[in-house]
Amino acid sequence: MTDMTAHIKAETMEIHGRSPGTALRSLVIGVTAFLTVVDLFATQAILPSLTRHYNVSPAAMGVAVNASTLGMAVAGLVIGMLSPHIDRRLGILASLLLLAVPTSLLAVAPDLTTFTALRIVQGLCMASAFTLTLAYLGEQCSAMDSAGAFAAYITGNVASNLVGRLVSAAVADTFGLPANFCFFALLNIAGAVLVNFTVARVRPIRTMKTTVAPLQAMVEHWRNPSLRAAFALGFCILFAFIGTFTFVNFVLVRPPLSLGRMDLGLVYFVFLPSIVTTLLAGTAIERFGTRPAIWAAIAVAGIGLPLLLASRLWVVLSGMVLVGVGTFFAQACATGFVGRAADGNRGVASGVYLACYFLGGLIGSAVLGQLFDRFGWAACVAGIAASLAVAAVLNLRLLPSPSAAFPA
């Protein structure tokens, strides 16, 4: 994640071998990822409570909560284009500090419109930090380490889904909705503190010089068939993930399952296996290749979809485990592929990928929300299955060049 971890890694490799430095670097990467995106999905654990609080439909509240993905799509694209001119350390630090502002203001949002606007601003800040971090990993990690570094970052993302939802449900249930948002604002500040101390101990990160204009670089990336397929694949992944883990909340609190608010938070231990399996993405890519790894991940998620329609809680939870494992694993593989496949201007490539990825989340919440409201949960699951099927077809076009498999 930082020059500090790279420096420590180099020293420990020279003295003790590869493992200690790699573990330390992965830990810092994962914790930073956790604190960067912990706000993104934590609010989903309290979706039914927010729906009652604002007296709106599940579809309307689902779009409002996931409006952060619109901000992330816009910021991912803009920051990706401007990243060659942005100091990585200062950009990540400022983004996390600013993120605490809209997060705390959510505690006093008077209506759904204000709530939605603040979620968009949250997305702008989160994606700025996220994009700059992915660009840094793509630029600084060696061919041997890049897959593992991206897997560690996505694993932190997975952990934020689990812990964020658990904490959100517990704080809201104990202290109320306003206290929940204030607590997460403190976590945003903690992320800024981590970045400040880990990066400040060594020389500042040097921004990458480039002779290609960002807009031209973006056009070149879109002309690359493999990258274009990866961008669309990312869209489908979050489309499916959002559809599953947004609207399943309403299924869980309704009969016959009828879970309470705290029980709903505990349900998200289903993400625990994903924390372990996502760490294996780098190894799977090295051993089997990107395409087989993604196909396997999509297949796992697809197996879980029919289980979501069951009337028994343990069966539904099993389906959620499989969908979580599959989608997060596929995300780690696709994210790493973009970082390795882009021939230069990796910040722009990461920004475009994230813009497509998060746009998929926004459109997924809107489209699948309408299916859920109008036709029920089974229709929503069918829409998720269609998205995964498209992702499987797109995976055929991920044909990395030699430089993508072994970047300089």
Tab-separated table of C-alpha atoms in Angstrom:
chain	number	residue	atom	x	y	z
A	1	MET	CA	0.000	0.000	0.000
A	2	THR	CA	2.692	2.462	0.937
A	3	ASP	CA	6.347	3.170	0.413
A	4	MET	CA	6.876	2.223	4.042
A	5	THR	CA	5.579	-1.302	3.464
A	6	ALA	CA	7.587	-1.628	0.270
A	7	HIS	CA	10.709	-0.489	2.145
A	8	ILE	CA	10.101	-2.889	5.015
A	9	LYS	CA	9.367	-5.643	2.542
A	10	ALA	CA	12.658	-5.137	0.731
A	11	GLU	CA	14.649	-5.248	3.978
A	12	THR	CA	12.893	-8.309	5.351
A	13	MET	CA	13.289	-10.169	2.072
A	14	GLU	CA	17.025	-9.548	2.162
A	15	ILE	CA	17.395	-10.703	5.748
A	16	HIS	CA	14.669	-13.234	6.408
A	17	GLY	CA	13.238	-14.099	3.024
A	18	ARG	CA	10.004	-13.233	1.330
A	19	SER	CA	7.265	-14.087	3.847
A	20	PRO	CA	7.502	-11.532	6.734
A	21	GLY	CA	7.613	-8.439	4.539
A	22	THR	CA	4.820	-9.726	2.324
A	23	ALA	CA	2.614	-10.408	5.351
A	24	LEU	CA	3.208	-6.927	6.776
A	25	ARG	CA	2.508	-5.258	3.465
A	26	SER	CA	-0.673	-7.290	2.976
A	27	LEU	CA	-1.873	-6.366	6.468
A	28	VAL	CA	-1.438	-2.628	5.837
A	29	ILE	CA	-3.094	-2.919	2.419
A	30	GLY	CA	-6.049	-4.807	3.868
A	31	VAL	CA	-6.613	-2.469	6.829
A	32	THR	CA	-6.434	0.594	4.593
A	33	ALA	CA	-8.935	-0.951	2.171
A	34	PHE	CA	-11.214	-1.754	5.097
A	35	LEU	CA	-11.215	1.818	6.396
A	36	THR	CA	-11.605	3.254	2.886
A	37	VAL	CA	-14.822	1.490	1.873
A	38	VAL	CA	-16.365	0.504	5.217
A	39	ASP	CA	-19.175	3.046	4.661
A	40	LEU	CA	-20.159	1.654	1.278
A	41	PHE	CA	-22.163	-1.396	2.301
A	42	ALA	CA	-22.471	-1.057	6.077
A	43	THR	CA	-25.703	0.889	5.655
A	44	GLN	CA	-27.322	-2.117	3.983
A	45	ALA	CA	-27.503	-3.865	7.357
A	46	ILE	CA	-29.976	-1.212	8.519
A	47	LEU	CA	-31.938	-0.900	5.254
A	48	PRO	CA	-35.289	-2.013	6.738
A	49	SER	CA	-34.868	0.479	9.607
A	50	LEU	CA	-34.029	3.296	7.192
A	51	THR	CA	-37.008	2.348	5.035
A	52	ARG	CA	-39.314	2.757	8.030
A	53	HIS	CA	-37.531	5.925	9.186
A	54	TYR	CA	-38.040	7.707	5.860
A	55	ASN	CA	-41.344	5.921	5.108
A	56	VAL	CA	-40.397	4.892	1.558
A	57	SER	CA	-40.452	1.710	-0.527
A	58	PRO	CA	-37.600	-0.838	-0.481
A	59	ALA	CA	-36.679	0.097	-4.061
A	60	ALA	CA	-36.481	3.828	-3.236
A	61	MET	CA	-34.380	3.211	-0.135
A	62	GLY	CA	-32.178	0.758	-2.012
A	63	VAL	CA	-31.384	3.362	-4.662
A	64	ALA	CA	-30.722	6.021	-1.984
A	65	VAL	CA	-28.334	3.815	-0.013
A	66	ASN	CA	-26.525	2.693	-3.163
A	67	ALA	CA	-26.371	6.224	-4.574
A	68	SER	CA	-22.818	6.244	-3.246
A	69	THR	CA	-21.941	4.091	-6.236
A	70	LEU	CA	-22.831	7.021	-8.529
A	71	GLY	CA	-20.308	9.199	-6.725
A	72	MET	CA	-17.782	6.396	-6.892
A	73	ALA	CA	-18.317	5.931	-10.626
A	74	VAL	CA	-17.814	9.650	-11.314
A	75	ALA	CA	-14.841	10.039	-8.983
A	76	GLY	CA	-13.231	6.816	-10.185
A	77	LEU	CA	-13.247	8.106	-13.746
A	78	VAL	CA	-12.162	11.683	-12.968
A	79	ILE	CA	-9.470	10.751	-10.455
A	80	GLY	CA	-8.247	8.011	-12.752
A	81	MET	CA	-7.745	10.536	-15.538
A	82	LEU	CA	-6.060	13.060	-13.268
A	83	SER	CA	-4.062	10.547	-11.239
A	84	PRO	CA	-0.772	11.121	-13.111
A	85	HIS	CA	-0.810	14.632	-11.639
A	86	ILE	CA	-1.981	13.729	-8.122
A	87	ASP	CA	0.376	12.946	-5.262
A	88	ARG	CA	-0.742	9.525	-4.088
A	89	ARG	CA	-0.192	10.107	-0.374
A	90	LEU	CA	-1.869	13.511	-0.192
A	91	GLY	CA	-4.742	12.397	-2.407
A	92	ILE	CA	-5.576	9.338	-0.310
A	93	LEU	CA	-5.170	11.244	2.952
A	94	ALA	CA	-7.392	14.161	1.879
A	95	SER	CA	-10.072	11.840	0.530
A	96	LEU	CA	-10.385	9.936	3.798
A	97	LEU	CA	-10.483	13.102	5.895
A	98	LEU	CA	-13.180	14.646	3.700
A	99	LEU	CA	-15.159	11.389	3.793
A	100	ALA	CA	-15.852	11.911	7.493
A	101	VAL	CA	-17.891	15.074	6.719
A	102	PRO	CA	-20.804	13.603	4.710
A	103	THR	CA	-20.729	10.477	6.885
A	104	SER	CA	-21.380	12.492	10.035
A	105	LEU	CA	-24.027	14.638	8.308
A	106	LEU	CA	-26.037	11.520	7.475
A	107	ALA	CA	-26.922	11.409	11.169
A	108	VAL	CA	-29.105	14.508	10.732
A	109	ALA	CA	-30.338	14.069	7.142
A	110	PRO	CA	-33.967	15.316	7.265
A	111	ASP	CA	-35.307	13.573	4.154
A	112	LEU	CA	-34.494	10.978	1.527
A	113	THR	CA	-33.235	13.549	-0.991
A	114	THR	CA	-30.639	14.884	1.458
A	115	PHE	CA	-29.700	11.351	2.453
A	116	THR	CA	-29.172	10.430	-1.202
A	117	ALA	CA	-27.046	13.526	-1.886
A	118	LEU	CA	-24.807	12.807	1.088
A	119	ARG	CA	-24.359	9.208	-0.034
A	120	ILE	CA	-23.215	10.469	-3.447
A	121	VAL	CA	-20.650	12.741	-1.768
A	122	GLN	CA	-19.470	9.778	0.302
A	123	GLY	CA	-18.956	7.869	-2.919
A	124	LEU	CA	-16.883	10.687	-4.404
A	125	CYS	CA	-14.515	10.589	-1.423
A	126	MET	CA	-14.316	6.797	-1.169
A	127	ALA	CA	-13.580	6.326	-4.858
A	128	SER	CA	-10.875	8.977	-4.812
A	129	ALA	CA	-8.960	7.059	-2.163
A	130	PHE	CA	-9.802	3.709	-3.752
A	131	THR	CA	-8.682	4.697	-7.254
A	132	LEU	CA	-5.426	6.286	-6.126
A	133	THR	CA	-4.608	3.212	-4.059
A	134	LEU	CA	-5.250	0.807	-6.931
A	135	ALA	CA	-3.174	2.991	-9.237
A	136	TYR	CA	-0.343	2.931	-6.709
A	137	LEU	CA	-0.478	-0.853	-6.408
A	138	GLY	CA	-0.415	-1.241	-10.191
A	139	GLU	CA	2.593	1.081	-10.449
A	140	GLN	CA	4.662	-0.098	-7.514
A	141	CYS	CA	4.116	-3.847	-7.206
A	142	SER	CA	6.343	-6.233	-9.119
A	143	ALA	CA	4.989	-8.936	-11.399
A	144	MET	CA	5.467	-11.498	-8.644
A	145	ASP	CA	3.620	-9.476	-6.030
A	146	SER	CA	0.886	-7.670	-7.970
A	147	ALA	CA	-1.761	-10.410	-7.852
A	148	GLY	CA	-1.276	-10.874	-4.099
A	149	ALA	CA	-1.357	-7.130	-3.443
A	150	PHE	CA	-4.640	-6.687	-5.286
A	151	ALA	CA	-6.077	-9.746	-3.531
A	152	ALA	CA	-5.096	-8.262	-0.139
A	153	TYR	CA	-6.801	-4.992	-1.031
A	154	ILE	CA	-10.012	-6.713	-2.126
A	155	THR	CA	-9.864	-8.882	1.020
A	156	GLY	CA	-9.918	-5.680	3.079
A	157	ASN	CA	-12.944	-4.710	1.031
A	158	VAL	CA	-14.605	-8.018	1.917
A	159	ALA	CA	-13.798	-7.531	5.601
A	160	SER	CA	-15.404	-4.092	5.501
A	161	ASN	CA	-18.596	-5.722	4.233
A	162	LEU	CA	-18.671	-8.152	7.135
A	163	VAL	CA	-17.459	-6.015	10.025
A	164	GLY	CA	-19.114	-2.852	8.734
A	165	ARG	CA	-22.534	-4.491	8.607
A	166	LEU	CA	-22.119	-6.119	12.008
A	167	VAL	CA	-21.026	-2.871	13.628
A	168	SER	CA	-23.711	-0.858	11.863
A	169	ALA	CA	-26.464	-3.186	13.049
A	170	ALA	CA	-25.100	-3.282	16.609
A	171	VAL	CA	-24.603	0.482	16.973
A	172	ALA	CA	-27.962	1.330	15.393
A	173	ASP	CA	-29.758	-1.241	17.532
A	174	THR	CA	-28.107	-0.016	20.749
A	175	PHE	CA	-27.734	3.737	20.269
A	176	GLY	CA	-29.963	4.594	17.296
A	177	LEU	CA	-29.436	5.528	13.646
A	178	PRO	CA	-27.664	8.907	14.214
A	179	ALA	CA	-24.986	7.336	16.436
A	180	ASN	CA	-24.302	4.776	13.725
A	181	PHE	CA	-23.201	7.409	11.213
A	182	CYS	CA	-21.125	9.308	13.775
A	183	PHE	CA	-19.244	6.109	14.592
A	184	PHE	CA	-18.409	5.471	10.961
A	185	ALA	CA	-17.166	9.040	10.585
A	186	LEU	CA	-14.612	8.198	13.292
A	187	LEU	CA	-13.541	5.148	11.288
A	188	ASN	CA	-12.949	7.382	8.260
A	189	ILE	CA	-10.661	9.577	10.353
A	190	ALA	CA	-8.856	6.448	11.603
A	191	GLY	CA	-8.163	5.527	7.980
A	192	ALA	CA	-6.618	8.942	7.361
A	193	VAL	CA	-4.445	8.543	10.453
A	194	LEU	CA	-3.205	5.152	9.237
A	195	VAL	CA	-2.280	6.549	5.823
A	196	ASN	CA	-0.576	9.552	7.397
A	197	PHE	CA	1.666	7.541	9.700
A	198	THR	CA	2.519	4.713	7.318
A	199	VAL	CA	3.409	6.964	4.407
A	200	ALA	CA	5.048	9.829	6.314
A	201	ARG	CA	7.945	7.686	7.562
A	202	VAL	CA	9.590	7.513	4.125
A	203	ARG	CA	9.912	9.722	1.080
A	204	PRO	CA	6.627	10.851	-0.523
A	205	ILE	CA	5.210	8.770	-3.340
A	206	ARG	CA	6.347	10.139	-6.688
A	207	THR	CA	3.595	10.641	-9.194
A	208	MET	CA	4.099	8.848	-12.473
A	209	LYS	CA	5.165	11.021	-15.409
A	210	THR	CA	3.398	10.412	-18.686
A	211	THR	CA	3.507	11.918	-22.142
A	212	VAL	CA	-0.021	10.731	-22.987
A	213	ALA	CA	-2.977	12.940	-22.101
A	214	PRO	CA	-5.442	11.266	-19.695
A	215	LEU	CA	-8.325	11.481	-22.168
A	216	GLN	CA	-6.193	9.917	-24.884
A	217	ALA	CA	-5.106	7.199	-22.449
A	218	MET	CA	-8.734	6.449	-21.609
A	219	VAL	CA	-9.600	6.127	-25.299
A	220	GLU	CA	-6.638	3.781	-25.796
A	221	HIS	CA	-7.789	1.608	-22.906
A	222	TRP	CA	-11.302	1.391	-24.359
A	223	ARG	CA	-9.794	0.288	-27.675
A	224	ASN	CA	-8.180	-2.670	-25.947
A	225	PRO	CA	-10.726	-5.537	-26.301
A	226	SER	CA	-9.511	-7.306	-23.166
A	227	LEU	CA	-9.706	-4.176	-21.023
A	228	ARG	CA	-13.096	-3.309	-22.483
A	229	ALA	CA	-14.358	-6.755	-21.507
A	230	ALA	CA	-12.866	-6.355	-18.025
A	231	PHE	CA	-14.686	-3.027	-17.579
A	232	ALA	CA	-18.003	-4.634	-18.539
A	233	LEU	CA	-17.232	-7.631	-16.343
A	234	GLY	CA	-16.777	-5.341	-13.359
A	235	PHE	CA	-20.165	-3.767	-14.145
A	236	CYS	CA	-21.829	-7.186	-14.032
A	237	ILE	CA	-20.090	-8.251	-10.831
A	238	LEU	CA	-21.360	-5.370	-8.704
A	239	PHE	CA	-24.747	-5.500	-10.474
A	240	ALA	CA	-25.124	-9.051	-9.157
A	241	PHE	CA	-23.647	-8.322	-5.736
A	242	ILE	CA	-25.839	-5.274	-5.107
A	243	GLY	CA	-28.932	-7.130	-6.225
A	244	THR	CA	-28.260	-9.958	-3.819
A	245	PHE	CA	-27.130	-8.167	-0.682
A	246	THR	CA	-29.437	-5.155	-0.904
A	247	PHE	CA	-32.797	-6.822	-1.364
A	248	VAL	CA	-32.148	-10.023	0.544
A	249	ASN	CA	-32.354	-7.837	3.655
A	250	PHE	CA	-36.085	-7.346	3.072
A	251	VAL	CA	-36.552	-11.083	2.526
A	252	LEU	CA	-34.804	-11.859	5.800
A	253	VAL	CA	-37.007	-9.577	7.914
A	254	ARG	CA	-40.279	-10.785	6.381
A	255	PRO	CA	-42.082	-14.052	7.195
A	256	PRO	CA	-41.207	-16.876	7.269
A	257	LEU	CA	-37.664	-15.836	8.276
A	258	SER	CA	-38.664	-12.738	10.329
A	259	LEU	CA	-35.240	-11.688	11.632
A	260	GLY	CA	-34.756	-8.729	13.978
A	261	ARG	CA	-32.351	-5.849	13.365
A	262	MET	CA	-29.471	-7.294	15.387
A	263	ASP	CA	-30.055	-10.752	13.937
A	264	LEU	CA	-29.892	-9.190	10.486
A	265	GLY	CA	-26.451	-7.833	11.315
A	266	LEU	CA	-25.239	-11.218	12.517
A	267	VAL	CA	-26.366	-12.759	9.240
A	268	TYR	CA	-23.434	-11.062	7.551
A	269	PHE	CA	-20.999	-13.516	9.030
A	270	VAL	CA	-21.720	-15.064	5.635
A	271	PHE	CA	-18.869	-12.847	4.382
A	272	LEU	CA	-16.358	-14.574	6.662
A	273	PRO	CA	-15.487	-17.339	4.153
A	274	SER	CA	-14.971	-14.670	1.474
A	275	ILE	CA	-12.188	-13.088	3.522
A	276	VAL	CA	-10.263	-16.361	3.327
A	277	THR	CA	-11.064	-17.312	-0.252
A	278	THR	CA	-10.366	-13.869	-1.728
A	279	LEU	CA	-6.830	-14.015	-0.362
A	280	LEU	CA	-6.330	-17.064	-2.580
A	281	ALA	CA	-7.173	-15.143	-5.761
A	282	GLY	CA	-3.547	-14.256	-6.460
A	283	THR	CA	-2.455	-17.872	-6.093
A	284	ALA	CA	-5.325	-19.095	-8.267
A	285	ILE	CA	-4.425	-16.645	-11.029
A	286	GLU	CA	-0.770	-17.702	-10.973
A	287	ARG	CA	-1.652	-21.389	-11.073
A	288	PHE	CA	-4.706	-21.553	-13.351
A	289	GLY	CA	-4.879	-18.194	-15.106
A	290	THR	CA	-7.327	-15.299	-14.883
A	291	ARG	CA	-10.131	-16.693	-17.031
A	292	PRO	CA	-10.447	-20.105	-15.337
A	293	ALA	CA	-10.350	-18.407	-11.928
A	294	ILE	CA	-13.162	-16.020	-12.865
A	295	TRP	CA	-15.274	-18.777	-14.428
A	296	ALA	CA	-14.939	-20.820	-11.252
A	297	ALA	CA	-15.953	-17.806	-9.172
A	298	ILE	CA	-19.007	-17.118	-11.338
A	299	ALA	CA	-20.025	-20.783	-11.129
A	300	VAL	CA	-19.833	-20.700	-7.322
A	301	ALA	CA	-22.009	-17.582	-7.193
A	302	GLY	CA	-24.474	-19.112	-9.648
A	303	ILE	CA	-24.866	-22.250	-7.512
A	304	GLY	CA	-25.818	-20.040	-4.582
A	305	LEU	CA	-28.658	-18.204	-6.345
A	306	PRO	CA	-31.375	-20.924	-6.174
A	307	LEU	CA	-30.680	-21.331	-2.452
A	308	LEU	CA	-31.715	-17.709	-1.878
A	309	LEU	CA	-35.312	-18.657	-2.708
A	310	ALA	CA	-35.604	-21.211	0.115
A	311	SER	CA	-37.825	-20.745	3.171
A	312	ARG	CA	-35.250	-22.079	5.628
A	313	LEU	CA	-32.711	-19.663	7.053
A	314	TRP	CA	-29.690	-21.974	6.873
A	315	VAL	CA	-30.318	-22.621	3.184
A	316	VAL	CA	-30.611	-18.901	2.403
A	317	LEU	CA	-27.438	-18.226	4.381
A	318	SER	CA	-25.625	-20.927	2.428
A	319	GLY	CA	-26.667	-19.239	-0.785
A	320	MET	CA	-25.426	-15.879	0.503
A	321	VAL	CA	-22.067	-17.448	1.372
A	322	LEU	CA	-21.661	-18.823	-2.137
A	323	VAL	CA	-22.691	-15.583	-3.850
A	324	GLY	CA	-20.331	-13.595	-1.624
A	325	VAL	CA	-17.396	-15.941	-2.218
A	326	GLY	CA	-17.972	-15.987	-5.970
A	327	THR	CA	-18.483	-12.276	-6.561
A	328	PHE	CA	-15.619	-11.114	-4.358
A	329	PHE	CA	-13.242	-13.655	-5.873
A	330	ALA	CA	-14.230	-12.555	-9.371
A	331	GLN	CA	-13.771	-8.917	-8.379
A	332	ALA	CA	-10.261	-9.580	-7.085
A	333	CYS	CA	-9.320	-11.377	-10.311
A	334	ALA	CA	-10.791	-8.699	-12.585
A	335	THR	CA	-9.273	-5.817	-10.599
A	336	GLY	CA	-5.846	-7.401	-10.721
A	337	PHE	CA	-6.227	-8.109	-14.445
A	338	VAL	CA	-6.876	-4.427	-15.205
A	339	GLY	CA	-3.865	-3.344	-13.165
A	340	ARG	CA	-1.628	-5.771	-15.053
A	341	ALA	CA	-3.113	-5.523	-18.547
A	342	ALA	CA	-2.988	-1.741	-18.935
A	343	ASP	CA	0.046	-0.685	-20.966
A	344	GLY	CA	0.920	2.448	-19.008
A	345	ASN	CA	-1.460	4.974	-17.429
A	346	ARG	CA	-2.688	2.381	-14.963
A	347	GLY	CA	-4.347	5.084	-12.889
A	348	VAL	CA	-6.616	5.880	-15.829
A	349	ALA	CA	-7.323	2.176	-16.415
A	350	SER	CA	-8.178	1.615	-12.748
A	351	GLY	CA	-10.399	4.686	-12.771
A	352	VAL	CA	-12.344	3.522	-15.815
A	353	TYR	CA	-12.734	0.042	-14.334
A	354	LEU	CA	-14.030	1.419	-11.043
A	355	ALA	CA	-16.393	3.794	-12.847
A	356	CYS	CA	-17.921	0.851	-14.717
A	357	TYR	CA	-17.895	-1.322	-11.602
A	358	PHE	CA	-19.743	1.154	-9.417
A	359	LEU	CA	-22.087	2.195	-12.211
A	360	GLY	CA	-23.094	-1.457	-12.307
A	361	GLY	CA	-23.976	-1.220	-8.629
A	362	LEU	CA	-26.159	1.848	-9.139
A	363	ILE	CA	-27.985	0.450	-12.157
A	364	GLY	CA	-28.282	-2.905	-10.434
A	365	SER	CA	-30.003	-1.368	-7.409
A	366	ALA	CA	-32.420	0.545	-9.669
A	367	VAL	CA	-33.279	-2.271	-12.095
A	368	LEU	CA	-33.380	-5.099	-9.585
A	369	GLY	CA	-35.233	-2.903	-7.103
A	370	GLN	CA	-38.045	-2.498	-9.618
A	371	LEU	CA	-38.092	-6.241	-10.228
A	372	PHE	CA	-38.253	-6.823	-6.480
A	373	ASP	CA	-41.077	-4.317	-5.884
A	374	ARG	CA	-43.148	-5.332	-8.918
A	375	PHE	CA	-42.586	-9.069	-9.291
A	376	GLY	CA	-40.967	-10.285	-6.071
A	377	TRP	CA	-37.729	-11.839	-4.907
A	378	ALA	CA	-37.696	-14.651	-7.488
A	379	ALA	CA	-37.675	-12.135	-10.357
A	380	CYS	CA	-34.864	-10.235	-8.660
A	381	VAL	CA	-32.794	-13.430	-8.381
A	382	ALA	CA	-33.447	-14.157	-12.055
A	383	GLY	CA	-32.036	-10.714	-12.911
A	384	ILE	CA	-28.945	-11.481	-10.847
A	385	ALA	CA	-28.499	-14.780	-12.698
A	386	ALA	CA	-28.695	-12.968	-16.041
A	387	SER	CA	-25.935	-10.593	-14.948
A	388	LEU	CA	-23.664	-13.481	-13.958
A	389	ALA	CA	-24.328	-15.192	-17.290
A	390	VAL	CA	-23.248	-12.067	-19.166
A	391	ALA	CA	-20.120	-11.883	-16.988
A	392	ALA	CA	-19.238	-15.476	-17.923
A	393	VAL	CA	-19.459	-14.628	-21.623
A	394	LEU	CA	-17.387	-11.457	-21.201
A	395	ASN	CA	-14.696	-13.500	-19.485
A	396	LEU	CA	-13.956	-15.142	-22.844
A	397	ARG	CA	-12.419	-11.872	-24.023
A	398	LEU	CA	-9.900	-11.515	-21.190
A	399	LEU	CA	-6.828	-12.366	-23.212
A	400	PRO	CA	-3.805	-10.812	-21.483
A	401	SER	CA	-0.719	-9.981	-23.453
A	402	PRO	CA	2.680	-11.136	-22.143
A	403	SER	CA	3.124	-7.755	-20.479
A	404	ALA	CA	-0.171	-8.210	-18.687
A	405	ALA	CA	0.877	-11.523	-17.224
A	406	PHE	CA	4.307	-10.213	-16.215
A	407	PRO	CA	4.210	-6.400	-15.904
A	408	ALA	CA	7.407	-4.471	-15.647
